[in-house]
Tab-separated table of C-alpha atoms in Angstrom:
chain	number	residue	atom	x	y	z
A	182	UNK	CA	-9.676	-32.105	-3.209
A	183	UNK	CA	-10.397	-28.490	-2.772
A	184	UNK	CA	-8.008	-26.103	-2.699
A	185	UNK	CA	-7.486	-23.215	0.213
A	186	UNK	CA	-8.221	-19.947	-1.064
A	187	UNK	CA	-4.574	-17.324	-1.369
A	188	UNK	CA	-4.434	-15.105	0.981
A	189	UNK	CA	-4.295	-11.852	-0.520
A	190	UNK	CA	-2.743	-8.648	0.966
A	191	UNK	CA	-3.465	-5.529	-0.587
A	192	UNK	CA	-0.888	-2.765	-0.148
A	193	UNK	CA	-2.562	0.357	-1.094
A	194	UNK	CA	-0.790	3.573	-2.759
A	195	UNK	CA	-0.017	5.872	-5.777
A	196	UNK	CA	3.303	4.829	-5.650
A	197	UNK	CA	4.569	8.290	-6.774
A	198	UNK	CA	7.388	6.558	-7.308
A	199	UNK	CA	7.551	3.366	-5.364
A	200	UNK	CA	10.912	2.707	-3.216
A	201	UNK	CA	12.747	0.400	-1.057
A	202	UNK	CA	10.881	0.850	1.907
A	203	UNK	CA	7.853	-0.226	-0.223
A	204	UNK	CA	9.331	-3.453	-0.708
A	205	UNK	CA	10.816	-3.581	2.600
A	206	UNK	CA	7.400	-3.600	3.727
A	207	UNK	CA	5.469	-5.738	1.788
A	208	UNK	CA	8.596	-8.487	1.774
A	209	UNK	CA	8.444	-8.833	5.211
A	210	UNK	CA	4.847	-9.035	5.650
A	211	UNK	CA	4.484	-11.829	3.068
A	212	UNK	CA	7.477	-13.598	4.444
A	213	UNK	CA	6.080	-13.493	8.108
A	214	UNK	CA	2.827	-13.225	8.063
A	215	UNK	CA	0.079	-16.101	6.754
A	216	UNK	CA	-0.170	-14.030	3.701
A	217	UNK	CA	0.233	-15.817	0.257
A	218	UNK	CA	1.075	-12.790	-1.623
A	219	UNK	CA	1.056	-9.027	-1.705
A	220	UNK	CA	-0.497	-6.667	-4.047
A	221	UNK	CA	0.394	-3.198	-4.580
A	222	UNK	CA	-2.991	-1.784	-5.673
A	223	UNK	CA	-1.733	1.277	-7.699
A	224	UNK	CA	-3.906	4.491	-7.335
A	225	UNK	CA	-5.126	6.567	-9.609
A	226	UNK	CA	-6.446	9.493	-6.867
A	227	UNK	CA	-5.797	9.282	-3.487
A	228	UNK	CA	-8.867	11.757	-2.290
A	229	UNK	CA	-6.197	12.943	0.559
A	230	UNK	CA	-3.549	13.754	-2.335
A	231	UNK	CA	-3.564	16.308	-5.571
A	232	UNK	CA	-4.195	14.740	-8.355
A	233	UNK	CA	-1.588	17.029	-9.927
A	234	UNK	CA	1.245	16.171	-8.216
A	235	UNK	CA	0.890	12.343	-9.744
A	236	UNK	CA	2.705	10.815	-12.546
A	237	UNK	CA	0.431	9.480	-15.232
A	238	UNK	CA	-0.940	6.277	-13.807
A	239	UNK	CA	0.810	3.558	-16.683
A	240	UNK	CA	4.252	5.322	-15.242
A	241	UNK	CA	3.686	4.277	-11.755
A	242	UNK	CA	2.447	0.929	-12.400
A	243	UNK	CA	5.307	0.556	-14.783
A	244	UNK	CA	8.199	1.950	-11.884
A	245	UNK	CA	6.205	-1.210	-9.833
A	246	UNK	CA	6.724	-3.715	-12.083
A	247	UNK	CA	9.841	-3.290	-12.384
A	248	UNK	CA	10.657	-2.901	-8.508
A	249	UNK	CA	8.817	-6.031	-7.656
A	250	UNK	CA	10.142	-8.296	-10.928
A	251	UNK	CA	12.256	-10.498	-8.654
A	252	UNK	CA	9.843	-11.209	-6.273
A	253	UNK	CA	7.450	-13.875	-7.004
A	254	UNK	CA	5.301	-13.044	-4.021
A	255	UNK	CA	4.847	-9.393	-4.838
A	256	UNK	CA	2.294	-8.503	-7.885
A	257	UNK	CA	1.461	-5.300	-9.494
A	258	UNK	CA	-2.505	-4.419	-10.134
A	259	UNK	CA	-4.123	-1.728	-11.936
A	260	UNK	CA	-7.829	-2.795	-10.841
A	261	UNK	CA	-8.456	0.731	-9.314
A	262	UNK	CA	-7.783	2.118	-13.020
A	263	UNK	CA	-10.813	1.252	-14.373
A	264	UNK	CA	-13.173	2.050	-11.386
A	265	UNK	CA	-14.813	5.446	-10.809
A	266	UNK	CA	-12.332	8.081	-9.126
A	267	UNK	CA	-11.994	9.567	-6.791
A	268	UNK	CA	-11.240	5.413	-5.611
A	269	UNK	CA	-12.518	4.528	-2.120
A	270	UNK	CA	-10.606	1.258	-0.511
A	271	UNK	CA	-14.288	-0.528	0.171
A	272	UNK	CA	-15.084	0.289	-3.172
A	273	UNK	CA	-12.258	-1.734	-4.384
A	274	UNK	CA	-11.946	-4.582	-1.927
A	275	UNK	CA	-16.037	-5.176	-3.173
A	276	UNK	CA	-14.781	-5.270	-6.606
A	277	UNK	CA	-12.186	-7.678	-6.190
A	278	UNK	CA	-13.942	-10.016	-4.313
A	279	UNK	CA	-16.486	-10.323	-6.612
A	280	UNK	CA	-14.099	-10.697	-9.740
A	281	UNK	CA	-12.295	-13.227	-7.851
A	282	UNK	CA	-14.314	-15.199	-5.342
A	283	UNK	CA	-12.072	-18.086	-4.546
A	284	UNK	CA	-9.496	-15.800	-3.235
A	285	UNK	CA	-9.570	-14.292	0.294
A	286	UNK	CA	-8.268	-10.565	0.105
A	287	UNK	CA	-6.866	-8.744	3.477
A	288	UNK	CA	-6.110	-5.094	3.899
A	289	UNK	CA	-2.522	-3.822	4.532
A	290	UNK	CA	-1.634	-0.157	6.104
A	291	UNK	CA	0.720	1.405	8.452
A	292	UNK	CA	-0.142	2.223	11.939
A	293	UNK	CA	-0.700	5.974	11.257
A	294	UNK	CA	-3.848	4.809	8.839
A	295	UNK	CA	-5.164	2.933	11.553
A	296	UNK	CA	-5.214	5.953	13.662
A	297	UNK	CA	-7.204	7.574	10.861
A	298	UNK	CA	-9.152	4.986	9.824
A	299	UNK	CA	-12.794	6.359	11.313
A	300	UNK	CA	-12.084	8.946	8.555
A	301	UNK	CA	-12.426	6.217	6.156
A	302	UNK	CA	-15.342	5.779	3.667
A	303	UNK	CA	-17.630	2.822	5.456
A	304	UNK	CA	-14.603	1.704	7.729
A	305	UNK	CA	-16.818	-0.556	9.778
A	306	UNK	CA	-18.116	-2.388	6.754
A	307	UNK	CA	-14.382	-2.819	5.943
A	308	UNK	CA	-13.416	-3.992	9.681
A	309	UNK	CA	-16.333	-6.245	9.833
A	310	UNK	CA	-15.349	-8.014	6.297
A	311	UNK	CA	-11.597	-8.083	5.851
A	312	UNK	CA	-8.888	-8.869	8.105
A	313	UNK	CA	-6.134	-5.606	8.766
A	314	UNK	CA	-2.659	-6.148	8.906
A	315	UNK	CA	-1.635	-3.087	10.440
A	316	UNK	CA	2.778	-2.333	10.064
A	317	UNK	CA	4.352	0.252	12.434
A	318	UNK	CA	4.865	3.646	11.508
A	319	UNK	CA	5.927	6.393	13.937
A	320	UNK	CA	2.838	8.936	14.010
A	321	UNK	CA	1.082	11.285	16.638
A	322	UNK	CA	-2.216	10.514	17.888
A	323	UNK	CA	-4.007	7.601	19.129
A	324	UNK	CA	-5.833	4.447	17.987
A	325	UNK	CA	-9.553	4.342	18.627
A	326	UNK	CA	-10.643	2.446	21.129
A	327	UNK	CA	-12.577	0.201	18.909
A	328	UNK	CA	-9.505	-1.222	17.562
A	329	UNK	CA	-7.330	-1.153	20.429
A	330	UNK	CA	-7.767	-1.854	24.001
A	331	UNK	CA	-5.621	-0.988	26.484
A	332	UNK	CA	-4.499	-3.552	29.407
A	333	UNK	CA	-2.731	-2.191	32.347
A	334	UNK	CA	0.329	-3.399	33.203
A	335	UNK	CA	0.899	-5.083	29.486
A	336	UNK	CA	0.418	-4.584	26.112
A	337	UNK	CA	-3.176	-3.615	24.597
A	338	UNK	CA	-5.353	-6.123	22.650
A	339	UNK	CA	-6.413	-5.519	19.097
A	340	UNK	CA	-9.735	-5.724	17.684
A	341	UNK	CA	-10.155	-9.098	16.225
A	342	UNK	CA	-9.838	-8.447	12.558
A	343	UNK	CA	-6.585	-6.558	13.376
A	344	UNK	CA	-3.018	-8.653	12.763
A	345	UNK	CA	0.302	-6.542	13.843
A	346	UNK	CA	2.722	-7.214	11.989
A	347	UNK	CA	6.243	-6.675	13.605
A	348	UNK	CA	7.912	-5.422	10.264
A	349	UNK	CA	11.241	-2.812	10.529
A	350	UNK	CA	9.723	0.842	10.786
A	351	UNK	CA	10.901	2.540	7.748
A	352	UNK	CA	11.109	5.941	7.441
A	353	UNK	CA	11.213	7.076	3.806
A	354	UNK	CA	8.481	8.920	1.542
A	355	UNK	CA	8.213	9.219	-2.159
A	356	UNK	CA	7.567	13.042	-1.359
A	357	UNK	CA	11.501	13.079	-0.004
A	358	UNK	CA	12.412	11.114	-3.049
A	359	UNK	CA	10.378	13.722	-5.665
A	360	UNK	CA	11.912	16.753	-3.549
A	361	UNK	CA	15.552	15.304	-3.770
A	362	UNK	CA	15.177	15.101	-7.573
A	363	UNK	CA	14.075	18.130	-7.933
A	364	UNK	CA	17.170	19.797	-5.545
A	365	UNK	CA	19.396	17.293	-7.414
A	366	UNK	CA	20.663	14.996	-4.760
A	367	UNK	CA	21.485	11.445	-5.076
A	368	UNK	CA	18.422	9.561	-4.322
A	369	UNK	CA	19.561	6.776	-6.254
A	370	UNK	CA	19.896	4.697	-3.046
A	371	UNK	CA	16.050	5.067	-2.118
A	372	UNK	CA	14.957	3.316	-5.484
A	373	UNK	CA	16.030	-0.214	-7.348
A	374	UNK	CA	18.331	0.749	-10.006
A	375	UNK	CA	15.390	-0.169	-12.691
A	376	UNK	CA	13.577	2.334	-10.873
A	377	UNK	CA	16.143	4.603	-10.440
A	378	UNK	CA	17.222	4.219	-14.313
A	379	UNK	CA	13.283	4.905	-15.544
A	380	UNK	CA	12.822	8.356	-13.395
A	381	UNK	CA	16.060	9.343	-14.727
A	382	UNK	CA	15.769	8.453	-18.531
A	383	UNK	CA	12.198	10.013	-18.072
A	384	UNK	CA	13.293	13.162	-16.444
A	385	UNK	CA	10.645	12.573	-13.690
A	386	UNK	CA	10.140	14.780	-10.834
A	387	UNK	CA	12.952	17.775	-11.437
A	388	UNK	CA	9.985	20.611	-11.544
């Protein structure tokens, strides 16, 4: 008997640190979507972020780990560690598909990426290959017409490849986390308490 390949979504980010509206995210789209599991692909560079502004990458992946121990759905992965920087997404998906062929990997990013995503290195090799499931995010601009029609009277109709996903729109940014340690508020609510407990212990972010 052969065996469906897993469904794979990959949530993309440095994770700088990661909070509950990560796992808000990800949760839900695993729990109502045809996904099998989530992975939060930890980045080493972002090219749209400063490297210096990062924690060393075995921190991050660490403050994931331990966010996402409880949920058997969730998994960490370091694969963009080891490929060249800065890391391009199709760069990555290409790599993972051909370290694990039996598996079927999906792209996962909020609804402000999408708007962006001509920007993207060889987005229409990406859109032609691997299914988007696209979250809500409140943004300005527009989504390209190539993703998105519009139908009057009703709601649009996506490009094929492109799966909305209905999940709570969540409104929280590891840059308000890093600022709020660093004007010491309590932030403590943003972050699992192992998370919470690490930045602390580690004096992250207060500079």
């Amino acid at each position: 008997m052969k065996l469906s390949p897993k469904k794979i979504g990959l949530f993309f980010g440095t994770f700088n640190p990661i909070h509950i509206g990560h796992l808000i995210i990800a949760n839900y789209i695993v729990e109502y979507s045809d996904l099998d599991e989530v992975w939060f692909v930890v980045t080493p560079h972002n090219p749209h972020k400063k490297k210096k502004n990062l924690l060393e990458d075995y921190h991050r992946l660490a403050m994931v780990e331990m966010a996402i121990e409880d949920y058997p759905k969730l998994r960490a992965s370091n694969v963009e560690f080891k490929l060249p920087q800065p890391n391009y997404t199709i760069n990555t998906l290409v790599h993972l598909e051909e370290k694990y062929p039996r598996q079927q990997f999906c792209l996962i990013m909020g609804e402000d990426n999408l708007k962006s995503f001509p920007k993207w290195k060889n987005y229409d090799v990406i859109l032609d290959r691997y299914p988007i499931y696209v979250y809500p995010r409140i943004s300005e601009g527009v989504i390209d017409n190539q993703f998105y029609t519009p139908v009057e009277g009703g709601k649009g109709v996506y490009h094929e490849k492109i799966t909305m996903v209905n999940a709570p729109i969540i409104e929280l940014s590891s840059t308000l986390i890093r600022k709020g340690v660093k004007e010491k508020k309590n932030i403590r609510p943003m972050l699992t308490k192992e998370v919470w407990k690490y930045v602390d212990e580690m004096n992250f972010y207060r500079k």
